[in-house]
XYZ file of C-alpha atoms in Angstrom:
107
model
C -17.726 97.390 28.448
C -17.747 95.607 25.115
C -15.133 92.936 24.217
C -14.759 94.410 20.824
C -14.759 97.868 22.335
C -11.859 97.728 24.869
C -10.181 95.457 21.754
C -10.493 98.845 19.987
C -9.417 100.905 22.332
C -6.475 98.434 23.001
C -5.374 98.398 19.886
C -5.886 101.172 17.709
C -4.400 103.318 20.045
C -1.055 101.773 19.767
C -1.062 99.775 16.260
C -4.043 99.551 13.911
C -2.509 96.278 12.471
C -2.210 94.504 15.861
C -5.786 95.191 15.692
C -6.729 94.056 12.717
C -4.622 91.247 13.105
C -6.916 90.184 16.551
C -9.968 90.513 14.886
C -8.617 88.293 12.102
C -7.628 85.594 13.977
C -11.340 85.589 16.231
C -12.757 85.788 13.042
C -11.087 82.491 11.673
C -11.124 80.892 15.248
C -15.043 80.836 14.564
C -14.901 80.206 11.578
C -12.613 77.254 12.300
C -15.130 75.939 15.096
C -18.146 76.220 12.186
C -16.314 74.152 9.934
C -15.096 71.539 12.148
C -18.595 71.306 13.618
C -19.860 70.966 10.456
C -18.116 68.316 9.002
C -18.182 66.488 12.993
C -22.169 66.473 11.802
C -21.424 65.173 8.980
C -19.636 62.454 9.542
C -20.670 61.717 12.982
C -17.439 62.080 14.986
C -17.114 62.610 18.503
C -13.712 63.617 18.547
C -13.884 65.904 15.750
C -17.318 68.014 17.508
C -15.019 67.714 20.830
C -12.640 69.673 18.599
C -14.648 72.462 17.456
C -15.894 73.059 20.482
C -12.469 73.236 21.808
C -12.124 75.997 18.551
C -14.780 78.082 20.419
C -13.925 77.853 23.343
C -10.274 79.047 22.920
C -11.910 81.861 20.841
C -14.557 83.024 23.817
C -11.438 82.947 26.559
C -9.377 85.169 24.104
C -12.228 86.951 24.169
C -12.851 87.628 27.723
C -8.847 87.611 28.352
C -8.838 90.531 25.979
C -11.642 92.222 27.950
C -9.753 92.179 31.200
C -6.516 93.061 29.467
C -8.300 96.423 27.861
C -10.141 97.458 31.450
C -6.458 96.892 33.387
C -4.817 99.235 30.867
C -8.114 101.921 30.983
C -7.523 102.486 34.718
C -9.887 98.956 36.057
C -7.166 96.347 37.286
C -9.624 94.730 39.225
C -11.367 93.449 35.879
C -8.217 91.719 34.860
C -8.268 88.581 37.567
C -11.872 88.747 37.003
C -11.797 88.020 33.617
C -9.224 85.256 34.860
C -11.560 83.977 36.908
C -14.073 83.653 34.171
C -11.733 82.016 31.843
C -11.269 79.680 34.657
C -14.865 78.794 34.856
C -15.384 78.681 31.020
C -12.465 75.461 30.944
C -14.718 73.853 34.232
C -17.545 74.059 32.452
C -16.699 72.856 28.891
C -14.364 69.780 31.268
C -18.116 69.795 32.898
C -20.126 69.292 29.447
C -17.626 66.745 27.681
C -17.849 64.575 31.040
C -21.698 64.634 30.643
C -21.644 63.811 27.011
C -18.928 60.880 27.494
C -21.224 59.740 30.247
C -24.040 59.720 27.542
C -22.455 58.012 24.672
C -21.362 55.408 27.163
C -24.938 54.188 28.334
């Protein structure tokens, strides 16, 4: 199932502004991780593209989290700890990537 359609069926069935609201703030958390990235570019700063990426990443875990909230409350529990799980991996492999490029700057 969709991320965006479990969100809906999360959401509008209880509050179409809670809804709206979610999809607002995934919006601007990409958003957020575009600009940041951009100006990171820009200027050439490691910490600041270590931040952006840190924007997307919270937004792609909400995003899953979200997914295995909707399929526990549509009758799939199983999906929530799954989505855990992959939330999980997503923060061991971002840990993974930042290692690598700290590893590369540093040579």
């Amino acid at each position: 199932m969709d991320g965006w359609v479990a969100a809906s069926l999360l959401t509008f069935t209880h509050s179409p502004c809670l809804s709206l609201a979610l999809y607002t703030i995934l919006f601007l958390w990409f958003q957020l991780f575009r600009a940041t990235r951009t100006v990171g570019n820009r200027i050439n700063s490691p910490v600041l593209m270590a931040n952006a990426w840190h924007h997307r990443s919270d937004a792609m875990s909400s995003v899953v989290a979200l997914v295995g909230i909707g399929a526990a409350c549509l009758g799939f529990p199983l999906l929530d700890p799954i989505a855990g799980l992959c939330v999980a991996g997503m923060v061991s492999q971002s840990v993974s990537q930042q290692k690598q490029n700290k590893n590369l700057h540093q040579e």
